[in-house]
Amino acid sequence: MNEFYQKDIISVKDLEKPQFEKIFAATDRIIQMDPNERRELGRGKTLGYLFFEPSTRTTLSFQAAMALIGGTSIGISDVSLSSTKKGESLADTLRMMSIYSDILALRHSLDGSSRFAAEISSKPVINAGSGTEEHPTQAIQDLYTIKKEKNKIDGLKIGIIGDLKYGRTVYSLLYALANYDVDIRLISPESLKIRSDSIYEIQKKLSLKESTNLEEYIDELDVIYVTRIQKERFPDEEEYQKVRGSYKIGLDVIQKMKENAIIMHPLPRIDEISTDVDNTPQAKYFKQAEYGKFTRAALLGLILNQNGF
């Protein structure tokens, strides 16, 4: 039985370890499948994407994933060209896209937008980023990257660095990691510390330590997950300028890391990882983006096919 058939993917909190492992196994199959066989999974199906926030990787990743399984994509990636500009409500936009599509991917600046979409839409909805809440498909590709590059998830020490207050990828990753036996180090400026109310329910499941100093943990981490300090999330630009560039990963930091540690980043990066790092064995962020295409293809294939694949 395929439990993902016609399922909304709104929060990683709705998934447990067995579900993650099923998605990872499906991703492995997607990568290994004959291209002609793989294209049958989405043949005749349409992905409708609604991106009310700027996005490069996530939009293209969903489109590439749908193409990989033989489907097509239609949607909005520039709000100024949509009827929203005329005053159309989000609910009506969702209803229209549900008519034209078999599955929807929504990115929106408002918290709760994806849950609202799931209530309105007659087709399954994937949360592609809702406000400061979550980005579940990013967390899925992050876990898959760790598993493929480190050959495991359990037993690792993982450092999450940068904007932990506003970074929705951070919360999704933490919710997902709560299903595994890992040690977490949260490293951020004091003003960008993790929102304790948002992780209250999983704090007992995770071994967490917080610091403002990367040097304190750099030599013990197996995975370094770097996040951008997000200017667009700050209500006051002056506050952003105070913390901009707080952490920079360069070759000097690489020398202090464990030899087999890996560096990840959900992208886009600004200046938090030097381009000198890109060609080192530790840099996995572009590979991480590639894995995202395959994990999303697997998820789309599972949601669209009653018997799975």
Coordinates of C-alpha atoms in Angstrom, one line a residue:
M1 CA 0.0 0.0 0.0
N2 CA 1.3 3.5 -0.9
E3 CA 0.5 5.7 2.0
F4 CA 1.7 8.8 0.1
Y5 CA -1.0 8.6 -2.6
Q6 CA -2.9 11.9 -2.8
K7 CA -1.2 13.0 0.5
D8 CA -0.6 16.7 1.3
I9 CA 3.0 17.4 2.4
I10 CA 2.6 20.4 4.7
S11 CA 5.0 19.7 7.6
V12 CA 7.8 17.3 8.3
K13 CA 6.1 16.9 11.7
D14 CA 3.5 14.8 9.9
L15 CA 6.2 12.3 8.9
E16 CA 8.1 9.8 11.0
K17 CA 11.3 7.9 10.4
P18 CA 9.6 5.0 8.5
Q19 CA 8.1 7.5 6.1
F20 CA 11.4 9.3 5.6
E21 CA 13.1 6.0 4.9
K22 CA 10.4 5.1 2.3
I23 CA 11.0 8.4 0.5
F24 CA 14.8 7.8 0.5
A25 CA 14.2 4.3 -0.9
A26 CA 11.9 5.7 -3.6
T27 CA 14.6 8.3 -4.4
D28 CA 17.2 5.6 -4.9
R29 CA 14.8 3.9 -7.3
I30 CA 14.2 7.1 -9.2
I31 CA 17.9 7.5 -9.7
Q32 CA 18.4 3.9 -10.8
M33 CA 15.3 3.6 -13.0
D34 CA 15.4 3.4 -16.8
P35 CA 14.5 6.9 -18.1
N36 CA 11.6 5.5 -20.2
E37 CA 10.2 3.7 -17.2
R38 CA 10.7 6.7 -14.9
R39 CA 8.8 9.0 -17.3
E40 CA 5.7 6.8 -17.0
L41 CA 5.2 7.9 -13.4
G42 CA 4.1 11.3 -14.3
R43 CA 2.8 10.9 -17.9
G44 CA -0.3 12.9 -18.4
K45 CA 0.0 14.6 -15.1
T46 CA 0.5 18.4 -14.4
L47 CA 2.2 20.1 -11.5
G48 CA 0.8 23.5 -10.7
Y49 CA 3.3 25.8 -8.9
L50 CA 2.4 29.0 -7.1
F51 CA 5.4 30.9 -5.9
F52 CA 4.4 34.2 -4.2
E53 CA 8.0 34.7 -3.0
P54 CA 11.1 34.8 -5.2
S55 CA 12.7 31.4 -5.7
T56 CA 15.3 30.0 -8.1
R57 CA 16.2 26.5 -6.8
T58 CA 12.9 25.4 -5.5
T59 CA 10.9 26.4 -8.5
L60 CA 13.4 24.9 -11.0
S61 CA 13.8 21.8 -8.8
F62 CA 10.1 21.1 -8.8
Q63 CA 9.9 21.7 -12.6
A64 CA 12.9 19.5 -13.2
A65 CA 11.5 16.8 -10.9
M66 CA 8.2 16.8 -12.7
A67 CA 9.9 16.6 -16.1
L68 CA 12.1 13.7 -14.8
I69 CA 8.9 11.6 -14.2
G70 CA 7.4 12.6 -17.6
G71 CA 4.9 15.2 -16.4
T72 CA 4.4 18.9 -17.2
S73 CA 4.4 22.0 -15.1
I74 CA 2.4 25.2 -15.2
G75 CA 2.3 28.0 -12.7
I76 CA 3.1 31.4 -11.3
S77 CA 6.6 32.4 -10.4
D78 CA 6.1 36.2 -10.8
V79 CA 3.2 37.5 -8.8
S80 CA 3.2 40.8 -10.8
L81 CA 2.0 38.8 -13.8
S82 CA -0.9 37.0 -12.0
S83 CA -4.4 38.0 -11.2
T84 CA -3.3 38.5 -7.6
K85 CA -2.2 41.9 -8.9
K86 CA -5.8 42.6 -9.7
G87 CA -6.9 41.7 -6.2
E88 CA -7.8 38.0 -6.7
S89 CA -7.8 36.2 -3.3
L90 CA -5.3 33.3 -2.6
A91 CA -8.3 31.0 -2.1
D92 CA -9.6 31.7 -5.7
T93 CA -6.1 31.4 -7.2
L94 CA -5.8 28.0 -5.5
R95 CA -9.2 26.8 -6.7
M96 CA -8.3 27.8 -10.2
M97 CA -4.9 26.0 -10.1
S98 CA -6.6 22.9 -8.7
I99 CA -8.8 22.8 -11.8
Y100 CA -5.8 22.9 -14.1
S101 CA -3.4 20.6 -12.2
D102 CA -3.0 17.2 -10.5
I103 CA -0.8 18.4 -7.7
L104 CA 0.2 21.8 -6.3
A105 CA 3.4 23.3 -4.9
L106 CA 2.9 26.5 -2.9
R107 CA 5.5 29.0 -1.6
H108 CA 4.0 32.0 0.3
S109 CA 5.3 34.6 2.8
L110 CA 2.4 34.1 5.2
D111 CA 2.6 31.5 8.1
G112 CA -0.1 29.0 7.7
S113 CA -0.5 29.5 4.0
S114 CA 0.1 25.9 3.0
R115 CA -2.3 24.4 5.6
F116 CA -4.9 26.9 4.3
A117 CA -4.1 25.8 0.7
A118 CA -4.6 22.1 1.6
E119 CA -8.1 23.0 3.0
I120 CA -9.0 24.9 -0.2
S121 CA -7.4 22.8 -2.9
S122 CA -9.1 19.7 -4.3
K123 CA -5.7 18.4 -5.3
P124 CA -2.8 17.4 -3.0
V125 CA -0.6 20.3 -1.9
I126 CA 3.1 20.4 -1.2
N127 CA 4.4 23.1 1.0
A128 CA 7.4 24.7 -0.9
G129 CA 8.0 27.2 1.9
S130 CA 5.4 28.9 4.2
G131 CA 6.4 32.2 5.9
T132 CA 9.0 31.5 8.7
E133 CA 7.5 28.1 9.5
E134 CA 8.7 25.2 7.3
H135 CA 10.1 24.0 4.0
P136 CA 9.5 20.2 4.2
T137 CA 10.9 19.1 0.8
Q138 CA 14.1 20.9 1.7
A139 CA 14.4 18.9 4.9
I140 CA 13.8 15.7 3.0
Q141 CA 16.6 16.5 0.5
D142 CA 18.8 17.6 3.4
L143 CA 18.4 14.2 5.2
Y144 CA 18.9 12.3 2.0
T145 CA 22.1 14.3 1.3
I146 CA 23.4 13.5 4.8
K147 CA 22.5 9.8 4.4
K148 CA 24.1 9.5 1.0
E149 CA 27.3 11.5 1.8
K150 CA 27.8 10.1 5.3
N151 CA 26.3 6.7 4.8
K152 CA 24.1 7.2 7.9
I153 CA 22.2 9.8 9.9
D154 CA 22.1 8.2 13.4
G155 CA 25.2 8.9 15.5
L156 CA 26.3 12.1 13.8
K157 CA 27.1 15.5 15.2
I158 CA 25.4 18.2 13.2
G159 CA 26.1 22.0 13.4
I160 CA 23.4 24.4 12.1
I161 CA 24.9 27.9 11.6
G162 CA 23.5 31.3 10.9
D163 CA 19.9 32.6 10.9
L164 CA 18.2 30.2 13.2
K165 CA 15.3 32.6 14.1
Y166 CA 13.8 33.2 10.7
G167 CA 15.2 30.3 8.7
R168 CA 12.3 28.0 7.9
T169 CA 14.7 25.3 6.5
V170 CA 16.2 25.2 10.0
Y171 CA 12.9 24.3 11.7
S172 CA 12.0 21.7 9.1
L173 CA 15.5 20.1 9.4
L174 CA 15.2 20.0 13.2
Y175 CA 11.7 18.5 13.2
A176 CA 13.0 15.8 10.8
L177 CA 16.2 15.1 12.7
A178 CA 14.1 14.5 15.9
N179 CA 13.4 11.1 14.3
Y180 CA 17.1 10.2 14.5
D181 CA 19.8 9.8 17.2
V182 CA 21.9 12.9 16.5
D183 CA 23.7 15.6 18.5
I184 CA 22.8 19.1 17.4
R185 CA 24.9 22.3 17.8
L186 CA 23.0 25.5 17.1
I187 CA 25.4 28.4 16.3
S188 CA 24.0 31.9 15.7
P189 CA 24.2 35.5 16.8
E190 CA 22.3 36.1 20.0
S191 CA 19.6 38.0 18.2
L192 CA 19.0 35.1 15.8
K193 CA 18.8 32.2 18.2
I194 CA 16.3 29.5 17.6
R195 CA 12.8 30.3 18.6
S196 CA 12.4 28.0 21.6
D197 CA 8.6 28.0 21.4
S198 CA 8.8 26.6 17.9
I199 CA 10.9 23.6 18.9
Y200 CA 9.4 23.1 22.4
E201 CA 7.7 19.8 21.4
I202 CA 10.9 18.2 20.1
Q203 CA 13.5 19.5 22.6
K204 CA 13.2 16.3 24.6
K205 CA 13.9 14.2 21.5
L206 CA 17.1 16.0 20.5
S207 CA 20.4 16.6 22.1
L208 CA 20.8 20.4 21.6
K209 CA 23.6 22.8 22.6
E210 CA 23.6 26.5 21.7
S211 CA 26.5 28.9 21.1
T212 CA 27.4 32.1 19.4
N213 CA 31.0 30.8 18.7
L214 CA 31.6 28.5 15.7
E215 CA 35.1 27.8 17.0
E216 CA 33.7 26.1 20.0
Y217 CA 32.4 23.1 18.0
I218 CA 34.0 23.2 14.6
D219 CA 36.5 20.3 15.2
E220 CA 33.8 17.8 16.3
L221 CA 31.1 18.3 13.7
D222 CA 30.3 15.7 11.1
V223 CA 27.9 17.9 9.2
I224 CA 28.1 21.7 9.0
Y225 CA 24.7 23.1 7.8
V226 CA 25.2 26.8 6.9
T227 CA 22.3 29.2 6.4
R228 CA 22.0 32.7 5.0
I229 CA 21.2 35.5 7.3
Q230 CA 18.0 36.6 5.5
K231 CA 17.8 40.3 5.0
E232 CA 14.2 40.1 3.7
R233 CA 13.0 38.6 7.0
F234 CA 14.2 41.5 9.2
P235 CA 11.7 44.2 10.1
D236 CA 14.5 46.7 10.6
E237 CA 17.5 46.8 8.2
E238 CA 19.7 48.3 10.9
E239 CA 19.3 45.1 12.9
Y240 CA 20.3 43.1 9.8
Q241 CA 23.5 45.1 9.4
K242 CA 24.5 44.3 12.9
V243 CA 24.6 40.5 12.2
R244 CA 25.4 40.5 8.5
G245 CA 28.5 38.3 7.8
S246 CA 28.6 36.9 11.4
Y247 CA 30.0 33.6 10.2
K248 CA 32.1 32.9 7.1
I249 CA 33.2 29.5 6.0
G250 CA 36.6 29.7 4.2
L251 CA 39.6 27.5 3.7
D252 CA 40.8 28.6 7.2
V253 CA 37.7 27.0 8.7
I254 CA 38.1 23.9 6.5
Q255 CA 41.5 23.2 8.1
K256 CA 39.9 23.1 11.5
M257 CA 37.1 20.7 10.5
K258 CA 37.2 16.9 10.7
E259 CA 38.7 15.5 7.5
N260 CA 35.5 13.7 6.5
A261 CA 33.1 16.4 7.6
I262 CA 30.7 17.8 5.0
I263 CA 29.4 21.4 4.4
M264 CA 25.8 21.9 3.4
H265 CA 23.7 25.0 2.5
P266 CA 20.1 25.2 1.3
L267 CA 21.2 28.1 -1.0
P268 CA 21.2 30.8 -2.1
R269 CA 24.4 31.9 -0.5
I270 CA 25.6 35.5 -0.2
D271 CA 29.0 35.6 1.5
E272 CA 28.7 33.0 4.2
I273 CA 30.7 30.4 2.3
S274 CA 33.7 31.5 0.3
T275 CA 33.8 30.3 -3.4
D276 CA 37.3 28.9 -2.5
V277 CA 35.5 26.2 -0.6
D278 CA 33.4 25.0 -3.7
N279 CA 36.1 22.6 -5.0
T280 CA 37.0 21.0 -1.7
P281 CA 35.9 17.5 -0.8
Q282 CA 33.8 18.9 2.1
A283 CA 31.6 21.1 -0.1
K284 CA 28.3 19.2 -0.8
Y285 CA 25.8 22.1 -1.3
F286 CA 25.6 21.8 -5.0
K287 CA 25.3 18.0 -4.7
Q288 CA 22.6 18.7 -2.1
A289 CA 20.7 20.8 -4.7
E290 CA 21.0 17.9 -7.2
Y291 CA 19.6 15.4 -4.7
G292 CA 16.7 17.8 -4.3
K293 CA 15.6 17.2 -7.9
F294 CA 15.5 13.4 -7.2
T295 CA 13.8 13.5 -3.8
R296 CA 11.1 15.8 -5.2
A297 CA 10.7 13.5 -8.2
A298 CA 10.3 10.5 -5.8
L299 CA 7.7 12.4 -3.7
L300 CA 5.7 13.5 -6.8
G301 CA 5.8 9.9 -8.1
L302 CA 4.5 8.5 -4.8
I303 CA 1.7 11.1 -4.4
L304 CA 0.5 10.7 -8.0
N305 CA 0.6 6.9 -8.3
Q306 CA -1.8 4.8 -6.2
N307 CA 0.4 1.7 -6.2
G308 CA 3.7 3.6 -5.8
F309 CA 6.6 2.4 -8.0

